[in-house]
PDB file of C-alpha atoms in Angstrom:
ATOM      1  CA  ASN A  19       3.031  -1.430 -10.981  1.00  0.00           C
ATOM      2  CA  LYS A  20       2.689  -3.237 -14.294  1.00  0.00           C
ATOM      3  CA  ASP A  21       1.839  -6.817 -13.842  1.00  0.00           C
ATOM      4  CA  LYS A  22       1.623  -6.450 -10.132  1.00  0.00           C
ATOM      5  CA  TRP A  23      -1.355  -6.709  -7.934  1.00  0.00           C
ATOM      6  CA  ILE A  24      -1.757  -3.659  -5.697  1.00  0.00           C
ATOM      7  CA  GLY A  25      -4.181  -2.377  -3.038  1.00  0.00           C
ATOM      8  CA  VAL A  26      -6.710   0.367  -3.697  1.00  0.00           C
ATOM      9  CA  GLY A  27      -5.342   3.877  -3.197  1.00  0.00           C
ATOM     10  CA  GLY A  28      -4.046   6.863  -4.670  1.00  0.00           C
ATOM     11  CA  HIS A  29      -2.753  10.336  -4.450  1.00  0.00           C
ATOM     12  CA  PHE A  30      -3.772  13.134  -2.158  1.00  0.00           C
ATOM     13  CA  GLU A  31      -5.898  16.179  -3.758  1.00  0.00           C
ATOM     14  CA  ALA A  32      -5.171  19.635  -2.367  1.00  0.00           C
ATOM     15  CA  ASN A  33      -6.403  20.344   0.986  1.00  0.00           C
ATOM     16  CA  GLU A  34      -7.051  16.543   1.678  1.00  0.00           C
ATOM     17  CA  SER A  35      -6.287  14.777   5.151  1.00  0.00           C
ATOM     18  CA  PRO A  36      -4.961  11.210   4.887  1.00  0.00           C
ATOM     19  CA  GLU A  37      -8.691  10.167   6.036  1.00  0.00           C
ATOM     20  CA  GLU A  38     -10.252  12.221   3.227  1.00  0.00           C
ATOM     21  CA  CYS A  39      -8.125  10.678   0.867  1.00  0.00           C
ATOM     22  CA  LEU A  40      -8.727   7.194   1.902  1.00  0.00           C
ATOM     23  CA  LEU A  41     -12.405   7.392   1.822  1.00  0.00           C
ATOM     24  CA  ARG A  42     -12.437   9.260  -1.567  1.00  0.00           C
ATOM     25  CA  GLU A  43      -9.884   6.812  -3.324  1.00  0.00           C
ATOM     26  CA  VAL A  44     -11.900   3.764  -1.976  1.00  0.00           C
ATOM     27  CA  HIS A  45     -15.041   5.188  -3.115  1.00  0.00           C
ATOM     28  CA  GLU A  46     -13.909   6.136  -6.514  1.00  0.00           C
ATOM     29  CA  GLU A  47     -12.239   2.709  -7.056  1.00  0.00           C
ATOM     30  CA  THR A  48     -14.592   0.527  -5.607  1.00  0.00           C
ATOM     31  CA  GLY A  49     -18.003   2.295  -4.893  1.00  0.00           C
ATOM     32  CA  LEU A  50     -17.671   1.346  -1.276  1.00  0.00           C
ATOM     33  CA  THR A  51     -17.961   3.633   1.531  1.00  0.00           C
ATOM     34  CA  LEU A  52     -15.748   2.707   4.569  1.00  0.00           C
ATOM     35  CA  THR A  53     -17.406   2.626   8.001  1.00  0.00           C
ATOM     36  CA  SER A  54     -14.717   1.264  10.088  1.00  0.00           C
ATOM     37  CA  TYR A  55     -10.847   1.783   9.248  1.00  0.00           C
ATOM     38  CA  ARG A  56      -7.598   1.957  11.010  1.00  0.00           C
ATOM     39  CA  PHE A  57      -4.325   3.791  10.238  1.00  0.00           C
ATOM     40  CA  ARG A  58      -1.765   1.127  10.495  1.00  0.00           C
ATOM     41  CA  GLY A  59       1.533   2.674   9.294  1.00  0.00           C
ATOM     42  CA  LEU A  60       3.341   5.008   7.126  1.00  0.00           C
ATOM     43  CA  VAL A  61       5.414   3.419   4.329  1.00  0.00           C
ATOM     44  CA  THR A  62       8.261   5.565   2.547  1.00  0.00           C
ATOM     45  CA  PHE A  63       9.115   4.342  -0.785  1.00  0.00           C
ATOM     46  CA  HIS A  64      12.626   5.349  -2.329  1.00  0.00           C
ATOM     47  CA  LEU A  65      12.630   4.564  -5.921  1.00  0.00           C
ATOM     48  CA  GLU A  66      15.839   4.705  -8.053  1.00  0.00           C
ATOM     49  CA  LYS A  67      16.463   3.918 -11.754  1.00  0.00           C
ATOM     50  CA  THR A  68      19.159   1.135 -12.379  1.00  0.00           C
ATOM     51  CA  ASP A  69      21.371   3.902 -14.252  1.00  0.00           C
ATOM     52  CA  GLY A  70      21.426   6.021 -11.012  1.00  0.00           C
ATOM     53  CA  ASP A  71      20.045   9.409 -12.711  1.00  0.00           C
ATOM     54  CA  PHE A  72      16.745   9.345 -11.160  1.00  0.00           C
ATOM     55  CA  SER A  73      15.183   9.174  -7.781  1.00  0.00           C
ATOM     56  CA  GLU A  74      11.889   9.694  -6.254  1.00  0.00           C
ATOM     57  CA  THR A  75      10.447   9.410  -2.812  1.00  0.00           C
ATOM     58  CA  GLU A  76       6.715   8.748  -2.014  1.00  0.00           C
ATOM     59  CA  TYR A  77       4.937   8.226   0.938  1.00  0.00           C
ATOM     60  CA  MET A  78       1.887   5.749   1.559  1.00  0.00           C
ATOM     61  CA  CYS A  79      -0.610   6.079   4.633  1.00  0.00           C
ATOM     62  CA  LEU A  80      -1.453   2.325   5.093  1.00  0.00           C
ATOM     63  CA  TYR A  81      -5.095   1.667   6.610  1.00  0.00           C
ATOM     64  CA  THR A  82      -6.933  -1.399   7.060  1.00  0.00           C
ATOM     65  CA  ALA A  83     -10.867  -1.300   7.152  1.00  0.00           C
ATOM     66  CA  ASP A  84     -13.298  -3.766   8.600  1.00  0.00           C
ATOM     67  CA  ALA A  85     -16.584  -2.419   7.625  1.00  0.00           C
ATOM     68  CA  TYR A  86     -18.252  -0.773   4.612  1.00  0.00           C
ATOM     69  CA  GLU A  87     -21.409   0.099   2.992  1.00  0.00           C
ATOM     70  CA  GLY A  88     -22.218  -0.133  -0.851  1.00  0.00           C
ATOM     71  CA  GLU A  89     -21.671  -2.341  -3.549  1.00  0.00           C
ATOM     72  CA  ILE A  90     -18.597  -2.949  -5.571  1.00  0.00           C
ATOM     73  CA  THR A  91     -18.652  -1.039  -8.811  1.00  0.00           C
ATOM     74  CA  GLU A  92     -16.333  -1.338 -11.798  1.00  0.00           C
ATOM     75  CA  CYS A  93     -13.076   0.512 -11.735  1.00  0.00           C
ATOM     76  CA  GLU A  94     -11.295   2.288 -14.581  1.00  0.00           C
ATOM     77  CA  GLU A  95      -7.859   1.681 -13.157  1.00  0.00           C
ATOM     78  CA  GLY A  96      -7.906  -2.310 -13.209  1.00  0.00           C
ATOM     79  CA  VAL A  97      -9.891  -5.057 -12.196  1.00  0.00           C
ATOM     80  CA  LEU A  98     -11.004  -5.531  -8.575  1.00  0.00           C
ATOM     81  CA  GLU A  99     -10.919  -8.508  -6.902  1.00  0.00           C
ATOM     82  CA  TRP A 100     -11.372  -9.895  -3.317  1.00  0.00           C
ATOM     83  CA  VAL A 101      -8.348 -12.078  -2.418  1.00  0.00           C
ATOM     84  CA  PRO A 102      -8.194 -13.980   0.951  1.00  0.00           C
ATOM     85  CA  LYS A 103      -5.573 -12.588   2.995  1.00  0.00           C
ATOM     86  CA  GLU A 104      -3.504 -15.991   3.309  1.00  0.00           C
ATOM     87  CA  LYS A 105      -3.535 -16.085  -0.621  1.00  0.00           C
ATOM     88  CA  VAL A 106      -2.106 -12.571  -1.012  1.00  0.00           C
ATOM     89  CA  GLU A 107       1.858 -13.340  -1.035  1.00  0.00           C
ATOM     90  CA  GLN A 108       1.133 -15.997  -3.768  1.00  0.00           C
ATOM     91  CA  LEU A 109       0.238 -13.080  -6.132  1.00  0.00           C
ATOM     92  CA  PRO A 110       2.740 -11.100  -8.145  1.00  0.00           C
ATOM     93  CA  ILE A 111       3.164  -8.398  -5.511  1.00  0.00           C
ATOM     94  CA  TRP A 112       6.095  -6.095  -4.707  1.00  0.00           C
ATOM     95  CA  GLU A 113       8.631  -7.597  -2.156  1.00  0.00           C
ATOM     96  CA  GLY A 114       8.077  -4.629   0.098  1.00  0.00           C
ATOM     97  CA  ASP A 115       4.359  -5.289  -0.033  1.00  0.00           C
ATOM     98  CA  LYS A 116       5.136  -8.679   1.326  1.00  0.00           C
ATOM     99  CA  ILE A 117       6.624  -7.019   4.556  1.00  0.00           C
ATOM    100  CA  PHE A 118       3.957  -4.963   5.206  1.00  0.00           C
ATOM    101  CA  PHE A 119       1.172  -7.203   4.646  1.00  0.00           C
ATOM    102  CA  LYS A 120       3.108  -9.620   7.035  1.00  0.00           C
ATOM    103  CA  LEU A 121       2.972  -6.990   9.590  1.00  0.00           C
ATOM    104  CA  LEU A 122      -0.567  -6.215   9.105  1.00  0.00           C
ATOM    105  CA  ASN A 123      -1.552  -9.961   9.490  1.00  0.00           C
ATOM    106  CA  GLU A 124       0.465 -10.274  12.642  1.00  0.00           C
ATOM    107  CA  GLU A 125      -1.367  -7.208  14.284  1.00  0.00           C
ATOM    108  CA  HIS A 126       1.945  -5.367  14.470  1.00  0.00           C
ATOM    109  CA  PRO A 127       1.471  -2.044  16.169  1.00  0.00           C
ATOM    110  CA  TRP A 128       1.373   1.034  14.083  1.00  0.00           C
ATOM    111  CA  PHE A 129       4.808   1.323  12.043  1.00  0.00           C
ATOM    112  CA  SER A 130       7.044   3.132  10.119  1.00  0.00           C
ATOM    113  CA  LEU A 131       8.530   1.289   7.051  1.00  0.00           C
ATOM    114  CA  LYS A 132      10.952   2.551   4.432  1.00  0.00           C
ATOM    115  CA  LEU A 133      11.521   0.572   1.281  1.00  0.00           C
ATOM    116  CA  VAL A 134      14.314   1.491  -1.132  1.00  0.00           C
ATOM    117  CA  TYR A 135      13.984   0.086  -4.596  1.00  0.00           C
ATOM    118  CA  GLU A 136      16.504   0.034  -7.550  1.00  0.00           C
ATOM    119  CA  GLY A 137      14.293  -0.261 -10.495  1.00  0.00           C
ATOM    120  CA  ASP A 138      12.053  -3.376  -9.411  1.00  0.00           C
ATOM    121  CA  VAL A 139      14.667  -4.805  -6.949  1.00  0.00           C
ATOM    122  CA  LEU A 140      14.216  -4.193  -3.284  1.00  0.00           C
ATOM    123  CA  ARG A 141      17.419  -3.000  -1.997  1.00  0.00           C
ATOM    124  CA  GLN A 142      16.761  -1.987   1.722  1.00  0.00           C
ATOM    125  CA  ALA A 143      13.840  -2.298   4.174  1.00  0.00           C
ATOM    126  CA  VAL A 144      14.084  -0.135   7.511  1.00  0.00           C
ATOM    127  CA  LEU A 145      11.159  -0.997  10.088  1.00  0.00           C
ATOM    128  CA  ASP A 146      10.717   1.652  12.763  1.00  0.00           C
ATOM    129  CA  GLY A 147      14.390   2.760  12.233  1.00  0.00           C
ATOM    130  CA  GLU A 148      15.866  -0.712  12.055  1.00  0.00           C
ATOM    131  CA  ARG A 149      17.296  -2.275   8.943  1.00  0.00           C
ATOM    132  CA  ILE A 150      15.682  -5.561   8.147  1.00  0.00           C
ATOM    133  CA  VAL A 151      16.523  -6.151   4.724  1.00  0.00           C
ATOM    134  CA  GLY A 152      19.721  -4.897   3.096  1.00  0.00           C
TER     135      GLY A 152
END
């Protein structure tokens, strides 16, 4: 994610549910405790190196939150900044992120989105089983 803006998040720890991971990661990275949140979708990232000798698949549980307690603290993983929703697409973000931000902003119901990258290039996007890119 070098030189890209990304949301708060991280990897599951042993025996965590998606909600436990969400609450822990948000608290670790921001100091905030979420009090209201919603599971919005599952994103599958398939990553291929351009020379074809490496591939990896990662899954992301995508949540939005509309209430929290606490104050923002500094984060060791990068600089935290609130960005108005309408300005997110103007930031240097991944092409696939633009797709799920649009779905979130449009209040799309729960979705499954598969994003296939070759290096930094989005080669394919599949929304709920229907190809929308590539």
